[in-house]
Coordinates of C-alpha atoms and ligand atoms in Angstrom, one line a residue:
M196 CA 45.5 84.1 -133.4
R197 CA 44.5 86.5 -130.6
L198 CA 41.4 87.9 -132.1
S199 CA 40.4 89.6 -128.9
S200 CA 43.4 91.9 -129.1
V201 CA 42.4 92.9 -132.6
L202 CA 38.9 93.6 -131.4
A203 CA 40.1 95.4 -128.2
G204 CA 37.4 97.6 -126.9
A205 CA 34.6 96.0 -128.9
A206 CA 32.1 94.1 -126.9
I207 CA 32.6 91.0 -129.0
F208 CA 34.7 88.1 -127.8
L209 CA 35.5 85.5 -130.4
V210 CA 37.4 82.4 -129.5
P211 CA 40.4 81.7 -131.6
S212 CA 40.1 78.4 -133.4
S213 CA 43.3 77.2 -131.8
S214 CA 41.6 77.7 -128.5
A215 CA 44.7 79.1 -126.9
L216 CA 43.1 81.9 -124.9
N217 CA 44.1 85.0 -123.1
I218 CA 42.9 84.3 -119.5
L219 CA 42.8 86.7 -116.6
M220 CA 42.7 85.2 -113.1
N221 CA 41.7 86.8 -109.8
N222 CA 40.3 85.7 -106.4
D223 CA 39.6 87.0 -102.9
D224 CA 42.0 84.9 -100.9
G225 CA 45.0 86.8 -102.1
F226 CA 47.6 86.4 -104.9
G227 CA 49.6 83.8 -102.9
S228 CA 46.8 81.3 -102.8
G229 CA 47.8 77.7 -103.7
N230 CA 44.4 77.2 -105.3
L231 CA 44.9 80.2 -107.6
R232 CA 48.5 79.4 -108.4
E233 CA 47.9 75.7 -109.2
T234 CA 45.0 76.6 -111.5
Y235 CA 47.2 79.2 -113.2
R236 CA 49.9 76.6 -113.7
L237 CA 47.5 74.0 -115.2
L238 CA 45.8 76.5 -117.5
K239 CA 49.2 77.4 -118.8
E240 CA 50.0 73.7 -119.3
E241 CA 46.8 73.7 -121.5
G242 CA 48.5 76.2 -123.7
H243 CA 46.7 79.4 -122.5
N244 CA 48.2 82.8 -122.0
V245 CA 47.3 83.4 -118.4
W246 CA 47.7 86.5 -116.2
I247 CA 46.9 86.9 -112.5
V248 CA 45.9 90.2 -111.0
A249 CA 44.7 89.5 -107.5
P250 CA 44.5 91.2 -104.1
A251 CA 47.7 91.8 -102.1
T252 CA 45.9 90.6 -99.0
K253 CA 43.0 88.4 -98.0
Q254 CA 39.8 90.1 -99.2
S255 CA 37.1 87.5 -98.5
G256 CA 33.6 88.7 -98.0
Q257 CA 34.0 91.9 -100.1
G258 CA 31.4 90.9 -102.7
G259 CA 31.4 93.3 -105.6
R260 CA 32.7 96.2 -103.6
S261 CA 35.2 98.2 -105.7
E262 CA 37.7 99.8 -103.3
F263 CA 41.0 101.3 -104.5
T264 CA 43.7 102.0 -102.0
T265 CA 44.6 105.7 -101.5
E266 CA 48.2 104.7 -100.6
A267 CA 50.8 104.6 -103.4
N268 CA 52.8 102.1 -101.3
L269 CA 51.9 99.1 -99.1
T270 CA 51.6 100.2 -95.5
A271 CA 51.9 96.6 -94.3
P272 CA 53.5 93.6 -95.9
S273 CA 51.4 91.7 -98.5
Q274 CA 50.0 88.2 -97.9
Y275 CA 52.6 85.8 -96.6
D276 CA 55.1 88.6 -96.6
L277 CA 55.7 88.1 -100.3
I278 CA 56.0 91.8 -100.8
P279 CA 57.4 94.0 -98.0
A280 CA 55.7 97.1 -96.6
G281 CA 56.8 100.3 -98.5
E282 CA 56.8 98.6 -101.9
P283 CA 54.2 100.0 -104.4
S284 CA 50.6 99.1 -103.9
I285 CA 50.6 97.4 -107.3
G286 CA 53.3 95.3 -108.8
S287 CA 54.3 91.9 -110.1
D288 CA 55.5 88.9 -108.2
P289 CA 59.3 88.9 -108.1
H290 CA 59.4 85.4 -109.5
D291 CA 56.7 85.7 -112.3
S292 CA 56.0 88.8 -114.3
H293 CA 52.5 87.5 -115.2
I294 CA 51.4 87.4 -111.6
W295 CA 50.4 90.8 -110.2
Y296 CA 49.1 91.9 -106.8
Y297 CA 47.1 95.1 -106.1
N298 CA 46.1 96.4 -102.7
G299 CA 42.3 96.6 -103.4
T300 CA 39.2 94.6 -103.3
P301 CA 38.7 91.7 -105.8
A302 CA 36.4 93.7 -108.0
A303 CA 38.9 96.6 -107.9
C304 CA 41.6 94.1 -109.0
T305 CA 39.4 93.1 -112.0
F306 CA 39.2 96.8 -113.0
V307 CA 42.9 97.5 -112.4
A308 CA 43.7 94.4 -114.6
L309 CA 41.4 95.5 -117.4
D310 CA 42.3 99.2 -117.4
Y311 CA 46.0 99.1 -116.4
V312 CA 47.9 95.9 -116.1
L313 CA 46.8 94.1 -119.2
P314 CA 46.8 97.1 -121.6
R315 CA 50.2 98.2 -120.5
F316 CA 52.1 95.0 -119.7
A317 CA 50.4 92.1 -121.5
D318 CA 50.4 91.2 -125.2
F319 CA 46.6 91.6 -125.2
K320 CA 44.2 94.2 -123.8
V321 CA 40.9 92.4 -123.3
P322 CA 40.9 88.8 -121.9
D323 CA 38.9 86.1 -123.7
L324 CA 37.9 84.8 -120.2
V325 CA 38.1 85.7 -116.6
V326 CA 38.5 82.9 -114.1
T327 CA 38.2 83.7 -110.4
G328 CA 39.3 81.3 -107.6
P329 CA 39.2 78.5 -106.9
N330 CA 38.1 80.1 -103.6
Y331 CA 39.0 78.5 -100.3
G332 CA 35.5 77.4 -99.3
T333 CA 32.3 77.1 -101.3
N334 CA 30.1 80.0 -102.3
L335 CA 26.7 78.5 -102.5
G336 CA 23.3 80.1 -103.0
P337 CA 22.2 83.7 -103.7
F338 CA 23.1 85.1 -100.2
V339 CA 26.7 83.9 -100.4
W340 CA 27.0 84.8 -104.1
T341 CA 26.6 88.5 -103.4
L342 CA 29.0 88.6 -100.5
S343 CA 31.8 86.5 -101.9
G344 CA 34.8 88.5 -103.3
T345 CA 35.6 85.7 -105.6
A346 CA 32.1 86.1 -107.0
G347 CA 32.4 89.9 -107.0
A348 CA 35.6 89.7 -109.1
A349 CA 33.7 87.6 -111.6
Y350 CA 30.5 89.6 -111.9
A351 CA 32.7 92.8 -112.2
A352 CA 34.1 91.2 -115.3
T353 CA 30.6 90.2 -116.6
H354 CA 29.6 93.9 -116.1
R355 CA 32.6 94.8 -118.2
S356 CA 31.5 92.5 -121.1
V357 CA 34.1 89.8 -120.4
P358 CA 33.0 86.2 -120.0
A359 CA 33.6 85.1 -116.4
I360 CA 33.6 81.8 -114.5
A361 CA 33.8 81.9 -110.7
V362 CA 35.1 78.7 -109.0
S363 CA 34.9 77.9 -105.3
A364 CA 36.4 74.8 -103.7
S365 CA 35.8 73.1 -100.4
N366 CA 39.4 73.0 -99.2
K367 CA 41.1 75.1 -96.7
E368 CA 43.9 77.7 -97.2
I369 CA 47.2 76.4 -98.6
P370 CA 49.9 79.0 -99.5
Y371 CA 51.4 78.2 -102.9
F372 CA 54.9 77.8 -101.5
D373 CA 53.7 74.9 -99.3
I374 CA 52.8 72.9 -102.4
H375 CA 55.6 70.5 -103.3
N376 CA 53.8 67.8 -105.2
E377 CA 50.4 67.1 -106.9
T378 CA 49.0 65.2 -103.9
N379 CA 47.2 68.0 -102.1
P380 CA 43.7 69.6 -102.1
A381 CA 44.8 72.8 -104.0
T382 CA 46.1 70.8 -107.0
W383 CA 43.0 68.6 -106.9
A384 CA 40.8 71.7 -106.9
A385 CA 42.8 73.1 -109.8
E386 CA 42.6 69.8 -111.8
V387 CA 38.8 69.7 -111.5
S388 CA 38.5 73.5 -112.2
V389 CA 40.5 73.2 -115.4
K390 CA 38.4 70.2 -116.5
V391 CA 35.2 72.4 -116.2
I392 CA 36.9 75.5 -117.7
K393 CA 38.1 73.3 -120.6
A394 CA 34.5 72.0 -121.1
F395 CA 33.3 75.6 -121.5
I396 CA 36.1 76.5 -123.9
D397 CA 35.9 73.3 -126.0
S398 CA 32.2 73.7 -126.5
V399 CA 32.2 77.2 -127.8
P400 CA 30.2 77.5 -131.1
E401 CA 32.5 78.4 -134.1
G402 CA 33.3 82.1 -133.8
G403 CA 31.0 82.5 -130.8
P404 CA 31.8 84.0 -127.4
I405 CA 32.6 81.7 -124.4
L406 CA 29.5 83.1 -122.7
P407 CA 26.9 85.5 -124.1
L408 CA 27.0 89.1 -122.9
G409 CA 25.7 89.6 -119.4
Y410 CA 26.1 85.9 -118.5
G411 CA 28.6 84.1 -116.4
A412 CA 29.0 80.8 -114.5
T413 CA 29.6 79.8 -110.9
V414 CA 31.1 76.4 -110.2
N415 CA 31.4 74.9 -106.7
L416 CA 33.5 71.9 -105.9
P417 CA 32.9 69.3 -103.2
E418 CA 35.6 67.9 -100.9
L419 CA 38.0 66.2 -103.3
T420 CA 40.2 63.1 -102.8
G421 CA 42.5 63.3 -105.9
D422 CA 40.6 60.6 -107.7
D423 CA 38.0 62.6 -109.6
S424 CA 37.0 59.7 -112.0
E425 CA 33.7 59.2 -110.3
L426 CA 32.9 62.9 -109.7
E427 CA 29.5 64.0 -110.9
Y428 CA 28.9 67.4 -112.6
V429 CA 25.4 68.7 -112.1
Q430 CA 23.6 71.6 -113.8
T431 CA 22.2 73.6 -110.9
R432 CA 20.4 76.8 -110.0
M433 CA 21.5 79.1 -107.2
T434 CA 18.2 78.8 -105.2
G435 CA 17.2 75.5 -103.6
S436 CA 18.4 74.3 -100.2
A437 CA 20.4 77.6 -100.0
H438 CA 21.5 79.1 -96.7
V439 CA 21.1 82.6 -95.4
N440 CA 22.5 84.1 -92.1
E441 CA 20.7 84.7 -88.9
A442 CA 22.1 86.9 -86.2
V443 CA 22.9 85.0 -83.0
L444 CA 23.3 87.0 -79.8
D445 CA 25.9 86.0 -77.2
P446 CA 24.3 87.5 -74.1
E447 CA 27.5 87.2 -72.1
K448 CA 29.7 89.1 -74.5
G449 CA 26.9 91.3 -75.8
T450 CA 27.9 90.6 -79.4
F451 CA 26.4 88.8 -82.4
T452 CA 27.7 86.0 -84.6
W453 CA 26.0 84.4 -87.5
E454 CA 24.6 80.9 -88.2
N455 CA 22.8 79.4 -91.1
I456 CA 19.1 79.9 -90.4
K457 CA 17.1 76.7 -89.9
P458 CA 14.8 75.7 -91.5
Y459 CA 15.7 77.0 -94.9
A460 CA 14.4 80.6 -95.5
A461 CA 11.8 80.7 -98.3
G462 CA 13.0 84.1 -99.6
V463 CA 16.5 83.1 -100.6
N464 CA 15.1 79.9 -102.1
T465 CA 12.3 81.3 -104.2
C466 CA 12.8 80.1 -107.8
V467 CA 12.0 83.1 -110.0
N468 CA 14.3 82.5 -113.0
G469 CA 15.3 79.4 -114.9
N470 CA 14.2 75.8 -114.6
C471 CA 12.7 75.4 -111.1
A472 CA 12.9 71.6 -111.4
M473 CA 16.7 71.9 -111.5
E474 CA 18.7 70.9 -108.3
G475 CA 19.9 73.7 -106.1
E476 CA 23.7 74.1 -106.1
T477 CA 23.9 73.9 -102.3
H478 CA 22.2 70.5 -102.3
A479 CA 24.4 69.2 -105.1
V480 CA 27.7 70.1 -103.5
E481 CA 26.6 69.0 -100.0
N482 CA 26.0 65.6 -101.7
G483 CA 29.5 65.4 -103.2
A484 CA 28.9 66.7 -106.8
V485 CA 30.4 69.6 -108.7
S486 CA 27.6 72.2 -109.3
I487 CA 27.5 74.5 -112.3
S488 CA 25.1 77.4 -112.2
V489 CA 24.7 80.0 -114.9
Y490 CA 24.1 83.6 -113.7
T491 CA 23.1 86.9 -115.3
V492 CA 23.8 90.4 -114.1
D493 CA 20.3 91.5 -115.1
Y494 CA 18.8 91.6 -111.7
T495 CA 15.5 93.1 -112.9
A496 CA 12.7 90.7 -112.2
P497 CA 11.3 89.0 -115.3
S498 CA 7.9 90.0 -116.6
T499 CA 5.8 87.7 -114.5
R500 CA 2.3 88.3 -113.2
N501 CA 3.9 89.2 -109.8
T502 CA 6.1 91.9 -111.5
K503 CA 3.1 93.3 -113.5
N504 CA 1.0 93.4 -110.3
I505 CA 3.6 95.3 -108.4
M506 CA 4.0 97.8 -111.2
E507 CA 0.2 98.1 -111.5
R508 CA 0.0 99.3 -107.9
L509 CA 2.3 102.2 -108.7
K510 CA 0.2 103.5 -111.6
P511 CA -1.5 106.3 -109.5
L512 CA 2.0 107.6 -108.6
A513 CA 2.8 108.8 -112.1
G514 CA -0.5 108.5 -113.8
W515 CA 0.9 105.6 -115.8
K516 CA -1.5 104.0 -118.2
Ligands
NAG95 C1 56.7 104.9 -102.3 O1 57.9 104.2 -102.2 C2 58.8 104.8 -103.2 C3 60.1 103.9 -103.1 O2 59.7 102.6 -103.5 C4 59.2 106.2 -102.8 O3 60.1 106.7 -103.8 C5 57.9 107.0 -102.8 O4 58.2 108.3 -102.3 C6 56.9 106.4 -101.9 N1 55.6 107.1 -102.0 C7 55.0 107.5 -101.0 C8 53.7 108.3 -101.3 O5 55.3 107.3 -99.8
NAG96 C1 53.5 65.6 -100.9 O1 53.9 66.7 -100.1 C2 53.4 66.5 -98.8 C3 53.7 67.8 -98.0 O2 54.9 68.5 -98.6 C4 54.0 65.3 -98.1 O3 53.5 65.2 -96.8 C5 53.6 64.1 -98.9 O4 54.2 62.9 -98.4 C6 54.0 64.2 -100.4 N1 53.4 63.2 -101.1 C7 54.0 62.5 -102.1 C8 53.2 61.5 -102.8 O5 55.2 62.8 -102.4

């Protein structure tokens, strides 16, 4: 029942009624991430056909940058020395043929997955869903959204007509080989992630896509304890209590670092789209809830009075009527 492989190339994503999906995973923390591997494991336990194509090294902060290596072979060992220098810049994990690394940015890994790994090595060409993360650390608000590689890997998939969900967790780095039981933050993040992903999958209208074309979702997880029975799931918007950087000079060193600007900047918190009464994702997660925001990749401003006024002012330029 893999309808998507029948419809390969068509921009239509129908969910098989059995709900066993072809899922591609990616991240920006690297293919050895415990968060990534635990979510992969639990999605497979749900019966899905899951593949990972993720960066060979840590690629945080790359946003949607699509950079492909010019080297055929790795010039340095991959993350955690899982693959030695001199091996090809793309390949599969020696222990799992469904887990691939590529020495590029997260968005480049999405493209290499869609255009090389899946068509050649998987039993499907186009995934039903792309899941990125769970990231080590939250990605909250519009400013962080555009710079996160985990976000970039997801919106690259949205651009390529594949439904995508980006997940970011609050926990710190845990290599997958340091996980020996289910009592650790990576497994907890995976459990909550899969719960949310399952809610998206189980609620798909008969024959409908998991998400409409051009839409995706970004999910942020608070600090978890392993007992998620009381966890709140909040529908959020990206703006609202969102942070943006300010540059802070260290006069001794003559260098800059960043801090979250205080008070909140109005620009990054302007509500233009969606329900402006909805809670901001930053506020929700800082208060211990799971935030779920829907995004689109149509960055054009909506037809508001402001947009019309701006365009009006340009009329003399081209003699527009
Ligand atoms: C990459 O490594 C392979 C051996 O794994 C070698 O045959 C090949 O020449 C190398 N390519 C380059 C460009 O160094
Ligand atoms: C789980 O593993 C960690 C680290 O390997 C260990 O410290 C902890 O005691 C283990 N917990 C259980 C419940 O086995």
